PDB file of C-alpha atoms in Angstrom:
ATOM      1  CA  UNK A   1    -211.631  47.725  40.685  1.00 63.00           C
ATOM      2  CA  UNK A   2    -209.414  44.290  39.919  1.00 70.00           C
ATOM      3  CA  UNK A   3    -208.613  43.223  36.824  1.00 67.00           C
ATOM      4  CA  UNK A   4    -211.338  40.580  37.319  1.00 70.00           C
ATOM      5  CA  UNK A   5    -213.610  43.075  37.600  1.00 89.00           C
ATOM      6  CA  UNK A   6    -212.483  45.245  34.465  1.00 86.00           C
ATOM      7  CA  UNK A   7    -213.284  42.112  32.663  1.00 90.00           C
ATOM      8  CA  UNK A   8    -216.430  41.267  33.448  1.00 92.00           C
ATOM      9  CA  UNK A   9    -217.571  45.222  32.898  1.00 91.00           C
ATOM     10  CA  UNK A  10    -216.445  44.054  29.603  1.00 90.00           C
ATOM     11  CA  UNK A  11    -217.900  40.850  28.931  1.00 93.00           C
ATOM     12  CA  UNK A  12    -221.896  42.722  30.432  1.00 94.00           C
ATOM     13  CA  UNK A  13    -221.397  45.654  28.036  1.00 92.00           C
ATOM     14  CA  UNK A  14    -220.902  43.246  24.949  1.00 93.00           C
ATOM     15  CA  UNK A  15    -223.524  41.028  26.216  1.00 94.00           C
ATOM     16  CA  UNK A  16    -226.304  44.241  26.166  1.00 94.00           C
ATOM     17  CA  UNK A  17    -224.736  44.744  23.111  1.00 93.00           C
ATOM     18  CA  UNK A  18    -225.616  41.605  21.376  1.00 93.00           C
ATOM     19  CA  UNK A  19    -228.719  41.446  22.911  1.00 93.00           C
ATOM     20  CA  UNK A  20    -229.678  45.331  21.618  1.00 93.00           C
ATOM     21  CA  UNK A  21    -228.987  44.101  18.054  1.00 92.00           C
ATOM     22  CA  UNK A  22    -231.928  42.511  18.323  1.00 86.00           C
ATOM     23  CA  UNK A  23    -231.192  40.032  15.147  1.00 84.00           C
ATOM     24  CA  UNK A  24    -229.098  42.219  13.051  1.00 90.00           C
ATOM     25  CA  UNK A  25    -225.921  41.334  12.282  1.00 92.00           C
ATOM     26  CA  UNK A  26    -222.545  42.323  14.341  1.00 91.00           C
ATOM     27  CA  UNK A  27    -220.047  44.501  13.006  1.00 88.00           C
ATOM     28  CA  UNK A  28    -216.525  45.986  13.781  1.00 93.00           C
ATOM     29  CA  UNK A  29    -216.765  45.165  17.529  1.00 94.00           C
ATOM     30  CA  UNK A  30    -213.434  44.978  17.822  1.00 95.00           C
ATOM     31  CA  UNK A  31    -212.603  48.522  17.107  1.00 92.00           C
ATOM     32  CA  UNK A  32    -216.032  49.317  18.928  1.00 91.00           C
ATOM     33  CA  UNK A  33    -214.688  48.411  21.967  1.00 92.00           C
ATOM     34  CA  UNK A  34    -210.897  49.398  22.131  1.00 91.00           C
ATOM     35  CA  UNK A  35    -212.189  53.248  21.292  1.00 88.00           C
ATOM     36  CA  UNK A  36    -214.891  52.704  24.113  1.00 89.00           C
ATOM     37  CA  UNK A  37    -212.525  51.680  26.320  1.00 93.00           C
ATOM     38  CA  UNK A  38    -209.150  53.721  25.078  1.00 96.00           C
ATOM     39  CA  UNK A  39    -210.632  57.206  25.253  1.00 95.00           C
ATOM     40  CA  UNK A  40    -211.301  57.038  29.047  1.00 95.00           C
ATOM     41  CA  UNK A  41    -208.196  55.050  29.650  1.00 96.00           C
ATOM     42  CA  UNK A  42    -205.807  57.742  28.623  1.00 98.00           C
ATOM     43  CA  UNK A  43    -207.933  60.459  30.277  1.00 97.00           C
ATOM     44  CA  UNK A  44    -207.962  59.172  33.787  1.00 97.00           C
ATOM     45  CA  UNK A  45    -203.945  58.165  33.055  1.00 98.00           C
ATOM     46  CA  UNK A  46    -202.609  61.492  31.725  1.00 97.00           C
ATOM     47  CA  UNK A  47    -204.932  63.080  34.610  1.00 98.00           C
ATOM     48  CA  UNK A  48    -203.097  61.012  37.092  1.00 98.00           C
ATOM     49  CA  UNK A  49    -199.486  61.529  35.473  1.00 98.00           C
ATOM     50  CA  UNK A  50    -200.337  65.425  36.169  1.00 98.00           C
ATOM     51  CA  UNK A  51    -200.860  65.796  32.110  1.00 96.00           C
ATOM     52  CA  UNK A  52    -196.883  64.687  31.652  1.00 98.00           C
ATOM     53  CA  UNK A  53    -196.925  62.735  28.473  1.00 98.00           C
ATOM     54  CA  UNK A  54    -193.769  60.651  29.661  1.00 98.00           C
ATOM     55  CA  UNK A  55    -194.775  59.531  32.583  1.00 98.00           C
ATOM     56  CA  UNK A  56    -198.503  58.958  31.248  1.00 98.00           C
ATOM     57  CA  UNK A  57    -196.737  57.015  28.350  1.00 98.00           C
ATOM     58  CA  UNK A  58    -194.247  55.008  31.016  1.00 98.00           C
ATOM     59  CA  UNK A  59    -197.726  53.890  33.571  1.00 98.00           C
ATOM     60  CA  UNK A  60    -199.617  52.819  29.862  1.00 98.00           C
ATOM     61  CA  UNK A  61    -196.346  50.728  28.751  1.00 98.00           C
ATOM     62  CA  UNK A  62    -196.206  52.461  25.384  1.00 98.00           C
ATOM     63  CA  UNK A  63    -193.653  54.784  23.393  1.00 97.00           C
ATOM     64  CA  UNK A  64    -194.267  58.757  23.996  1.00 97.00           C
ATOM     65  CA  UNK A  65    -195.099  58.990  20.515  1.00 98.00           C
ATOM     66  CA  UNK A  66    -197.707  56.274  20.548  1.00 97.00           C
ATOM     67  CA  UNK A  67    -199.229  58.085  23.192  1.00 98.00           C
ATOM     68  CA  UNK A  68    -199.474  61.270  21.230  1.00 98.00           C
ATOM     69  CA  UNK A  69    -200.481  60.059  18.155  1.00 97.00           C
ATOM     70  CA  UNK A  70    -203.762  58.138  20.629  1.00 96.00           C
ATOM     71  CA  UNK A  71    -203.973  61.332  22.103  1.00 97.00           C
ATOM     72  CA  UNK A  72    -204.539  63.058  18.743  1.00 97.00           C
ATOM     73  CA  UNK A  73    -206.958  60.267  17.660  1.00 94.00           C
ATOM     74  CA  UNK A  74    -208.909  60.743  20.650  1.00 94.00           C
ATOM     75  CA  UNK A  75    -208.867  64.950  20.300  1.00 95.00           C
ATOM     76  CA  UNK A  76    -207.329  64.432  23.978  1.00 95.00           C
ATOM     77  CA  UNK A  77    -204.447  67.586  22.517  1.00 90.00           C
TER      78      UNK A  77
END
């Protein structure tokens, strides 16, 4: 999948999104979407650093400690 395509999985998923609200008014969909999108991100990236935090943290281009703390948000530890 490109980047291109990453994008536009984004931009259909907030689309349904606005379109379930049905009326009602958006909220938060800023956080909505980065935990959506984080939680999966740093499973299929620690699963393909072999569960090493260091490299996982080196492939996301973020601090090892950044990584842990995201990983402790997400109950990935």
């Amino acid at each position: 999948m490109s980047q291109h395509d990453l994008g536009q999985c984004v931009i259909d998923a907030l689309e349904q999104y606005f379109r379930d609200l049905d009326g009602e008014k958006p909220a938060a969909i800023y956080d909505m979407v980065l935990k959506k999108i984080e939680k999966p991100m740093l499973e299929v990236v620690l699963a393909k650093a072999g569960t090493n935090q260091t490299l996982a943290a080196e492939m996301l281009g973020i601090n090892r400690n950044t990584l842990r703390k995201k990983l402790t948000e997400h109950q990935l530890l």
